[in-house]
């Protein structure tokens, strides 16, 4: 029986200790959902172990197949440049497949709604509630377009309105989107952070949500996010995808 490739979760990293703690909580949930699958975590910056150190360790153990999964919601600079560059420096005996980023996915919308309901909303509140889909932001037009598409798709599930907002690099900011929904006439406004873990930009989103009625938590280690990780892993381990270092 062939061994399954090791799943290497590639996280951005942060000086904020809540970030790494949330990543590790999510990885534990992934392990619980797929017993027997080896899951490792590496960080691009700020935290240890680094992605390179994990790959060196796996190679030294004799591991040969790895799926590197970017812990990212959109396909922007980190997924297109940073992560491929790090993987290209891996030991040559490793066969590495880079999985797709997590978003977009219907399960991530389910996770966003879970967080809003945990913050006090109910399904009956949807027609009277405008939602700000607040992401970290990016200078990559593809990533911005994806967030706009997610907002449009989510609007069709019954919310009064859904507006995208960004904590950096792009406009509007969270506070601007909250005002826009007020002006639109939504009786209630909620902010749903479309981010995976706490940190500087999620804190900026929270400050921008001061004028909203409801602020949801970050996606974090929700079961839906864990399931998306495993979906991306399963898709990447198929032999039709090109491998790095083969």
PDB file of C-alpha atoms in Angstrom:
ATOM      1  CA  UNK A   1       0.000   0.000   0.000  1.00  0.00           C
ATOM      2  CA  UNK A   2       1.363   3.402  -1.015  1.00  0.00           C
ATOM      3  CA  UNK A   3       1.922   5.912   1.739  1.00  0.00           C
ATOM      4  CA  UNK A   4      -0.093   9.086   1.550  1.00  0.00           C
ATOM      5  CA  UNK A   5       1.970  12.226   0.982  1.00  0.00           C
ATOM      6  CA  UNK A   6       2.702  14.272   4.073  1.00  0.00           C
ATOM      7  CA  UNK A   7       0.498  17.351   4.298  1.00  0.00           C
ATOM      8  CA  UNK A   8       2.591  20.448   4.975  1.00  0.00           C
ATOM      9  CA  UNK A   9       0.418  23.396   5.987  1.00  0.00           C
ATOM     10  CA  UNK A  10       2.229  26.583   4.952  1.00  0.00           C
ATOM     11  CA  UNK A  11       1.193  29.495   7.160  1.00  0.00           C
ATOM     12  CA  UNK A  12       2.231  33.116   6.769  1.00  0.00           C
ATOM     13  CA  UNK A  13       3.348  33.679  10.352  1.00  0.00           C
ATOM     14  CA  UNK A  14       2.953  36.727  12.577  1.00  0.00           C
ATOM     15  CA  UNK A  15       4.530  38.527  15.504  1.00  0.00           C
ATOM     16  CA  UNK A  16       1.134  38.158  17.191  1.00  0.00           C
ATOM     17  CA  UNK A  17       1.210  34.901  19.192  1.00  0.00           C
ATOM     18  CA  UNK A  18      -2.513  34.393  18.592  1.00  0.00           C
ATOM     19  CA  UNK A  19      -1.769  33.702  14.932  1.00  0.00           C
ATOM     20  CA  UNK A  20       0.456  30.662  15.469  1.00  0.00           C
ATOM     21  CA  UNK A  21      -1.808  29.362  18.245  1.00  0.00           C
ATOM     22  CA  UNK A  22      -4.808  29.468  15.895  1.00  0.00           C
ATOM     23  CA  UNK A  23      -2.868  27.761  13.094  1.00  0.00           C
ATOM     24  CA  UNK A  24      -1.882  24.941  15.449  1.00  0.00           C
ATOM     25  CA  UNK A  25      -5.497  24.583  16.635  1.00  0.00           C
ATOM     26  CA  UNK A  26      -6.616  24.277  13.024  1.00  0.00           C
ATOM     27  CA  UNK A  27      -3.975  21.664  12.255  1.00  0.00           C
ATOM     28  CA  UNK A  28      -5.086  19.636  15.273  1.00  0.00           C
ATOM     29  CA  UNK A  29      -8.631  19.676  13.911  1.00  0.00           C
ATOM     30  CA  UNK A  30      -7.377  18.520  10.507  1.00  0.00           C
ATOM     31  CA  UNK A  31      -5.556  15.618  12.155  1.00  0.00           C
ATOM     32  CA  UNK A  32      -8.702  14.686  14.059  1.00  0.00           C
ATOM     33  CA  UNK A  33     -10.749  14.669  10.846  1.00  0.00           C
ATOM     34  CA  UNK A  34      -8.203  12.493   9.009  1.00  0.00           C
ATOM     35  CA  UNK A  35      -6.590  10.065  11.488  1.00  0.00           C
ATOM     36  CA  UNK A  36      -3.449   8.503  10.097  1.00  0.00           C
ATOM     37  CA  UNK A  37      -2.565  11.447   7.863  1.00  0.00           C
ATOM     38  CA  UNK A  38       0.701  13.072   8.842  1.00  0.00           C
ATOM     39  CA  UNK A  39       0.262  16.840   9.009  1.00  0.00           C
ATOM     40  CA  UNK A  40       3.142  19.242   9.590  1.00  0.00           C
ATOM     41  CA  UNK A  41       3.176  23.032   9.888  1.00  0.00           C
ATOM     42  CA  UNK A  42       5.737  25.486   8.525  1.00  0.00           C
ATOM     43  CA  UNK A  43       5.787  29.280   8.567  1.00  0.00           C
ATOM     44  CA  UNK A  44       7.001  31.719   5.937  1.00  0.00           C
ATOM     45  CA  UNK A  45       8.030  34.354   8.464  1.00  0.00           C
ATOM     46  CA  UNK A  46       8.128  35.313  12.147  1.00  0.00           C
ATOM     47  CA  UNK A  47       7.376  31.837  13.582  1.00  0.00           C
ATOM     48  CA  UNK A  48       9.176  28.514  13.739  1.00  0.00           C
ATOM     49  CA  UNK A  49       9.605  26.038  12.283  1.00  0.00           C
ATOM     50  CA  UNK A  50      10.196  27.589   8.891  1.00  0.00           C
ATOM     51  CA  UNK A  51       8.907  25.840   5.772  1.00  0.00           C
ATOM     52  CA  UNK A  52      12.473  25.132   4.705  1.00  0.00           C
ATOM     53  CA  UNK A  53      13.376  23.583   8.057  1.00  0.00           C
ATOM     54  CA  UNK A  54      10.357  21.263   7.932  1.00  0.00           C
ATOM     55  CA  UNK A  55      11.229  20.134   4.410  1.00  0.00           C
ATOM     56  CA  UNK A  56      14.835  19.455   5.406  1.00  0.00           C
ATOM     57  CA  UNK A  57      13.640  17.408   8.372  1.00  0.00           C
ATOM     58  CA  UNK A  58      11.210  15.385   6.261  1.00  0.00           C
ATOM     59  CA  UNK A  59      13.936  14.651   3.735  1.00  0.00           C
ATOM     60  CA  UNK A  60      16.287  13.492   6.491  1.00  0.00           C
ATOM     61  CA  UNK A  61      13.589  11.083   7.695  1.00  0.00           C
ATOM     62  CA  UNK A  62      13.274   9.560   4.244  1.00  0.00           C
ATOM     63  CA  UNK A  63       9.929  11.131   3.337  1.00  0.00           C
ATOM     64  CA  UNK A  64       9.628  11.522  -0.427  1.00  0.00           C
ATOM     65  CA  UNK A  65       6.111  12.860  -1.139  1.00  0.00           C
ATOM     66  CA  UNK A  66       4.732  16.115   0.241  1.00  0.00           C
ATOM     67  CA  UNK A  67       1.661  18.221  -0.478  1.00  0.00           C
ATOM     68  CA  UNK A  68       2.354  21.843   0.468  1.00  0.00           C
ATOM     69  CA  UNK A  69      -0.902  23.622   1.197  1.00  0.00           C
ATOM     70  CA  UNK A  70      -0.939  27.441   1.416  1.00  0.00           C
ATOM     71  CA  UNK A  71      -2.998  28.533   4.408  1.00  0.00           C
ATOM     72  CA  UNK A  72      -4.397  31.415   2.379  1.00  0.00           C
ATOM     73  CA  UNK A  73      -7.896  32.437   1.335  1.00  0.00           C
ATOM     74  CA  UNK A  74      -6.964  34.015  -2.000  1.00  0.00           C
ATOM     75  CA  UNK A  75      -4.345  33.377  -4.643  1.00  0.00           C
ATOM     76  CA  UNK A  76      -2.168  36.467  -4.317  1.00  0.00           C
ATOM     77  CA  UNK A  77       1.570  37.170  -4.027  1.00  0.00           C
ATOM     78  CA  UNK A  78       2.367  34.624  -1.333  1.00  0.00           C
ATOM     79  CA  UNK A  79       0.747  31.770  -3.255  1.00  0.00           C
ATOM     80  CA  UNK A  80       2.104  32.874  -6.632  1.00  0.00           C
ATOM     81  CA  UNK A  81       5.667  33.827  -5.662  1.00  0.00           C
ATOM     82  CA  UNK A  82       6.772  33.364  -2.049  1.00  0.00           C
ATOM     83  CA  UNK A  83       5.664  29.783  -1.538  1.00  0.00           C
ATOM     84  CA  UNK A  84       6.852  28.444  -4.933  1.00  0.00           C
ATOM     85  CA  UNK A  85      10.255  30.078  -4.269  1.00  0.00           C
ATOM     86  CA  UNK A  86      10.581  28.361  -0.888  1.00  0.00           C
ATOM     87  CA  UNK A  87       9.482  25.007  -2.297  1.00  0.00           C
ATOM     88  CA  UNK A  88      11.962  25.306  -5.168  1.00  0.00           C
ATOM     89  CA  UNK A  89      14.785  25.346  -2.596  1.00  0.00           C
ATOM     90  CA  UNK A  90      13.659  22.069  -0.993  1.00  0.00           C
ATOM     91  CA  UNK A  91      15.907  18.979  -1.030  1.00  0.00           C
ATOM     92  CA  UNK A  92      15.792  17.557  -4.564  1.00  0.00           C
ATOM     93  CA  UNK A  93      14.707  14.092  -3.423  1.00  0.00           C
ATOM     94  CA  UNK A  94      11.388  15.477  -2.215  1.00  0.00           C
ATOM     95  CA  UNK A  95       8.451  15.344  -4.635  1.00  0.00           C
ATOM     96  CA  UNK A  96       6.330  18.344  -3.709  1.00  0.00           C
ATOM     97  CA  UNK A  97       2.908  19.297  -5.010  1.00  0.00           C
ATOM     98  CA  UNK A  98       1.597  22.767  -4.173  1.00  0.00           C
ATOM     99  CA  UNK A  99      -2.125  22.622  -3.410  1.00  0.00           C
ATOM    100  CA  UNK A 100      -4.574  25.364  -4.266  1.00  0.00           C
ATOM    101  CA  UNK A 101      -5.426  28.071  -1.745  1.00  0.00           C
ATOM    102  CA  UNK A 102      -8.502  27.562   0.420  1.00  0.00           C
ATOM    103  CA  UNK A 103     -10.847  30.041  -1.181  1.00  0.00           C
ATOM    104  CA  UNK A 104     -13.303  30.377  -2.642  1.00  0.00           C
ATOM    105  CA  UNK A 105     -15.400  27.535  -1.255  1.00  0.00           C
ATOM    106  CA  UNK A 106     -19.030  27.121  -0.177  1.00  0.00           C
ATOM    107  CA  UNK A 107     -17.715  25.659   3.068  1.00  0.00           C
ATOM    108  CA  UNK A 108     -15.946  28.902   3.861  1.00  0.00           C
ATOM    109  CA  UNK A 109     -19.271  30.733   3.461  1.00  0.00           C
ATOM    110  CA  UNK A 110     -20.752  28.184   5.867  1.00  0.00           C
ATOM    111  CA  UNK A 111     -17.937  28.941   8.305  1.00  0.00           C
ATOM    112  CA  UNK A 112     -18.584  32.693   7.997  1.00  0.00           C
ATOM    113  CA  UNK A 113     -22.252  32.158   8.808  1.00  0.00           C
ATOM    114  CA  UNK A 114     -21.321  29.925  11.741  1.00  0.00           C
ATOM    115  CA  UNK A 115     -19.252  32.764  13.194  1.00  0.00           C
ATOM    116  CA  UNK A 116     -22.079  35.278  12.691  1.00  0.00           C
ATOM    117  CA  UNK A 117     -24.552  33.002  14.451  1.00  0.00           C
ATOM    118  CA  UNK A 118     -22.078  32.467  17.286  1.00  0.00           C
ATOM    119  CA  UNK A 119     -21.916  36.276  17.583  1.00  0.00           C
ATOM    120  CA  UNK A 120     -25.675  36.458  18.153  1.00  0.00           C
ATOM    121  CA  UNK A 121     -27.434  36.445  14.787  1.00  0.00           C
ATOM    122  CA  UNK A 122     -29.953  33.804  13.729  1.00  0.00           C
ATOM    123  CA  UNK A 123     -31.016  32.621  10.263  1.00  0.00           C
ATOM    124  CA  UNK A 124     -34.189  34.650  10.700  1.00  0.00           C
ATOM    125  CA  UNK A 125     -32.061  37.829  10.874  1.00  0.00           C
ATOM    126  CA  UNK A 126     -30.628  37.428   7.377  1.00  0.00           C
ATOM    127  CA  UNK A 127     -33.192  39.513   5.409  1.00  0.00           C
ATOM    128  CA  UNK A 128     -32.743  42.481   7.758  1.00  0.00           C
ATOM    129  CA  UNK A 129     -28.949  42.281   8.107  1.00  0.00           C
ATOM    130  CA  UNK A 130     -26.312  43.786   5.860  1.00  0.00           C
ATOM    131  CA  UNK A 131     -22.932  42.080   6.082  1.00  0.00           C
ATOM    132  CA  UNK A 132     -19.458  43.465   5.556  1.00  0.00           C
ATOM    133  CA  UNK A 133     -17.175  40.766   4.192  1.00  0.00           C
ATOM    134  CA  UNK A 134     -13.935  42.109   5.646  1.00  0.00           C
ATOM    135  CA  UNK A 135     -10.711  40.644   4.264  1.00  0.00           C
ATOM    136  CA  UNK A 136      -7.063  41.468   4.877  1.00  0.00           C
ATOM    137  CA  UNK A 137      -6.696  43.107   1.470  1.00  0.00           C
ATOM    138  CA  UNK A 138      -4.228  42.712  -1.372  1.00  0.00           C
ATOM    139  CA  UNK A 139      -2.641  44.649  -4.203  1.00  0.00           C
ATOM    140  CA  UNK A 140      -3.301  41.674  -6.493  1.00  0.00           C
ATOM    141  CA  UNK A 141      -6.313  42.357  -8.764  1.00  0.00           C
ATOM    142  CA  UNK A 142      -7.146  38.650  -8.960  1.00  0.00           C
ATOM    143  CA  UNK A 143      -7.437  38.405  -5.176  1.00  0.00           C
ATOM    144  CA  UNK A 144      -9.611  41.521  -4.979  1.00  0.00           C
ATOM    145  CA  UNK A 145     -11.897  40.197  -7.720  1.00  0.00           C
ATOM    146  CA  UNK A 146     -12.318  36.916  -5.841  1.00  0.00           C
ATOM    147  CA  UNK A 147     -13.431  38.752  -2.679  1.00  0.00           C
ATOM    148  CA  UNK A 148     -15.961  40.737  -4.705  1.00  0.00           C
ATOM    149  CA  UNK A 149     -17.268  37.519  -6.255  1.00  0.00           C
ATOM    150  CA  UNK A 150     -17.599  35.889  -2.827  1.00  0.00           C
ATOM    151  CA  UNK A 151     -19.599  38.894  -1.581  1.00  0.00           C
ATOM    152  CA  UNK A 152     -21.958  38.700  -4.564  1.00  0.00           C
ATOM    153  CA  UNK A 153     -22.461  34.964  -4.116  1.00  0.00           C
ATOM    154  CA  UNK A 154     -23.121  35.332  -0.402  1.00  0.00           C
ATOM    155  CA  UNK A 155     -25.690  38.065  -1.015  1.00  0.00           C
ATOM    156  CA  UNK A 156     -27.823  35.551  -2.931  1.00  0.00           C
ATOM    157  CA  UNK A 157     -28.211  33.367   0.171  1.00  0.00           C
ATOM    158  CA  UNK A 158     -30.682  35.779   1.753  1.00  0.00           C
ATOM    159  CA  UNK A 159     -28.792  38.634   3.406  1.00  0.00           C
ATOM    160  CA  UNK A 160     -30.108  42.192   3.056  1.00  0.00           C
ATOM    161  CA  UNK A 161     -26.834  43.112   1.340  1.00  0.00           C
ATOM    162  CA  UNK A 162     -23.174  42.070   1.403  1.00  0.00           C
ATOM    163  CA  UNK A 163     -20.302  44.473   0.797  1.00  0.00           C
ATOM    164  CA  UNK A 164     -16.595  43.623   0.574  1.00  0.00           C
ATOM    165  CA  UNK A 165     -14.058  45.607   2.601  1.00  0.00           C
ATOM    166  CA  UNK A 166     -10.300  45.475   3.054  1.00  0.00           C
ATOM    167  CA  UNK A 167      -7.977  46.126   5.976  1.00  0.00           C
ATOM    168  CA  UNK A 168      -5.057  47.123   3.731  1.00  0.00           C
ATOM    169  CA  UNK A 169      -3.964  47.822   0.151  1.00  0.00           C
ATOM    170  CA  UNK A 170      -7.502  48.265  -1.237  1.00  0.00           C
ATOM    171  CA  UNK A 171     -10.708  50.171  -0.566  1.00  0.00           C
ATOM    172  CA  UNK A 172     -13.249  50.397   0.932  1.00  0.00           C
ATOM    173  CA  UNK A 173     -12.214  49.993   4.552  1.00  0.00           C
ATOM    174  CA  UNK A 174     -14.497  48.204   6.991  1.00  0.00           C
ATOM    175  CA  UNK A 175     -15.881  51.415   8.496  1.00  0.00           C
ATOM    176  CA  UNK A 176     -16.747  52.742   5.023  1.00  0.00           C
ATOM    177  CA  UNK A 177     -18.637  49.560   4.139  1.00  0.00           C
ATOM    178  CA  UNK A 178     -20.528  49.726   7.452  1.00  0.00           C
ATOM    179  CA  UNK A 179     -21.635  53.284   6.634  1.00  0.00           C
ATOM    180  CA  UNK A 180     -22.657  52.251   3.136  1.00  0.00           C
ATOM    181  CA  UNK A 181     -24.906  49.506   4.469  1.00  0.00           C
ATOM    182  CA  UNK A 182     -26.475  51.960   6.943  1.00  0.00           C
ATOM    183  CA  UNK A 183     -27.158  54.371   4.102  1.00  0.00           C
ATOM    184  CA  UNK A 184     -28.619  51.532   2.065  1.00  0.00           C
ATOM    185  CA  UNK A 185     -31.224  51.081   4.800  1.00  0.00           C
ATOM    186  CA  UNK A 186     -30.214  47.736   6.283  1.00  0.00           C
ATOM    187  CA  UNK A 187     -31.768  47.649   9.788  1.00  0.00           C
ATOM    188  CA  UNK A 188     -28.800  45.733  11.166  1.00  0.00           C
ATOM    189  CA  UNK A 189     -25.132  45.631  10.116  1.00  0.00           C
ATOM    190  CA  UNK A 190     -22.716  42.805  10.848  1.00  0.00           C
ATOM    191  CA  UNK A 191     -19.018  42.463  10.090  1.00  0.00           C
ATOM    192  CA  UNK A 192     -17.686  39.026   9.122  1.00  0.00           C
ATOM    193  CA  UNK A 193     -13.870  38.882   9.064  1.00  0.00           C
ATOM    194  CA  UNK A 194     -12.794  36.769   6.097  1.00  0.00           C
ATOM    195  CA  UNK A 195      -9.468  35.968   7.723  1.00  0.00           C
ATOM    196  CA  UNK A 196      -8.100  32.780   9.215  1.00  0.00           C
ATOM    197  CA  UNK A 197      -6.343  33.910  12.379  1.00  0.00           C
ATOM    198  CA  UNK A 198      -6.023  36.916  14.704  1.00  0.00           C
ATOM    199  CA  UNK A 199      -3.348  39.514  14.092  1.00  0.00           C
ATOM    200  CA  UNK A 200      -2.689  43.123  13.155  1.00  0.00           C
ATOM    201  CA  UNK A 201      -5.041  43.287  10.158  1.00  0.00           C
ATOM    202  CA  UNK A 202      -7.928  41.462  11.868  1.00  0.00           C
ATOM    203  CA  UNK A 203      -7.529  43.926  14.753  1.00  0.00           C
ATOM    204  CA  UNK A 204      -7.860  46.742  12.211  1.00  0.00           C
ATOM    205  CA  UNK A 205     -11.045  45.120  10.924  1.00  0.00           C
ATOM    206  CA  UNK A 206     -12.387  44.991  14.486  1.00  0.00           C
ATOM    207  CA  UNK A 207     -11.699  48.694  14.998  1.00  0.00           C
ATOM    208  CA  UNK A 208     -13.470  49.461  11.740  1.00  0.00           C
ATOM    209  CA  UNK A 209     -16.484  47.485  12.941  1.00  0.00           C
ATOM    210  CA  UNK A 210     -17.113  49.876  15.831  1.00  0.00           C
ATOM    211  CA  UNK A 211     -20.221  51.239  14.102  1.00  0.00           C
ATOM    212  CA  UNK A 212     -21.685  47.801  13.359  1.00  0.00           C
ATOM    213  CA  UNK A 213     -24.198  45.903  15.469  1.00  0.00           C
ATOM    214  CA  UNK A 214     -22.392  42.555  15.294  1.00  0.00           C
ATOM    215  CA  UNK A 215     -18.746  41.581  14.893  1.00  0.00           C
ATOM    216  CA  UNK A 216     -18.020  37.911  14.215  1.00  0.00           C
ATOM    217  CA  UNK A 217     -14.828  36.107  15.137  1.00  0.00           C
ATOM    218  CA  UNK A 218     -12.168  35.115  12.597  1.00  0.00           C
ATOM    219  CA  UNK A 219     -12.651  31.801  10.800  1.00  0.00           C
ATOM    220  CA  UNK A 220     -10.023  30.095  12.944  1.00  0.00           C
ATOM    221  CA  UNK A 221     -10.099  26.330  13.540  1.00  0.00           C
ATOM    222  CA  UNK A 222     -13.675  25.836  12.402  1.00  0.00           C
ATOM    223  CA  UNK A 223     -14.569  22.350  11.118  1.00  0.00           C
ATOM    224  CA  UNK A 224     -15.508  23.779   7.726  1.00  0.00           C
ATOM    225  CA  UNK A 225     -12.033  25.253   7.244  1.00  0.00           C
ATOM    226  CA  UNK A 226     -10.465  21.921   8.218  1.00  0.00           C
ATOM    227  CA  UNK A 227     -12.611  20.155   5.632  1.00  0.00           C
ATOM    228  CA  UNK A 228     -11.519  22.592   2.922  1.00  0.00           C
ATOM    229  CA  UNK A 229      -7.884  21.900   3.787  1.00  0.00           C
ATOM    230  CA  UNK A 230      -8.463  18.188   3.316  1.00  0.00           C
ATOM    231  CA  UNK A 231     -10.320  18.775   0.039  1.00  0.00           C
ATOM    232  CA  UNK A 232      -7.374  20.777  -1.312  1.00  0.00           C
ATOM    233  CA  UNK A 233      -4.960  18.080  -0.113  1.00  0.00           C
ATOM    234  CA  UNK A 234      -6.937  15.315  -1.807  1.00  0.00           C
ATOM    235  CA  UNK A 235      -7.083  17.259  -5.068  1.00  0.00           C
ATOM    236  CA  UNK A 236      -3.347  18.001  -5.023  1.00  0.00           C
ATOM    237  CA  UNK A 237      -2.226  14.453  -4.370  1.00  0.00           C
ATOM    238  CA  UNK A 238      -3.756  13.178  -7.616  1.00  0.00           C
ATOM    239  CA  UNK A 239      -1.042  12.258 -10.143  1.00  0.00           C
ATOM    240  CA  UNK A 240      -2.414  14.614 -12.787  1.00  0.00           C
ATOM    241  CA  UNK A 241      -0.909  17.619 -11.012  1.00  0.00           C
ATOM    242  CA  UNK A 242       2.625  18.665 -11.844  1.00  0.00           C
ATOM    243  CA  UNK A 243       5.124  18.012  -9.070  1.00  0.00           C
ATOM    244  CA  UNK A 244       7.956  20.199  -7.939  1.00  0.00           C
ATOM    245  CA  UNK A 245      11.336  18.627  -7.478  1.00  0.00           C
ATOM    246  CA  UNK A 246      10.396  15.397  -9.245  1.00  0.00           C
TER     247      UNK A 246
END
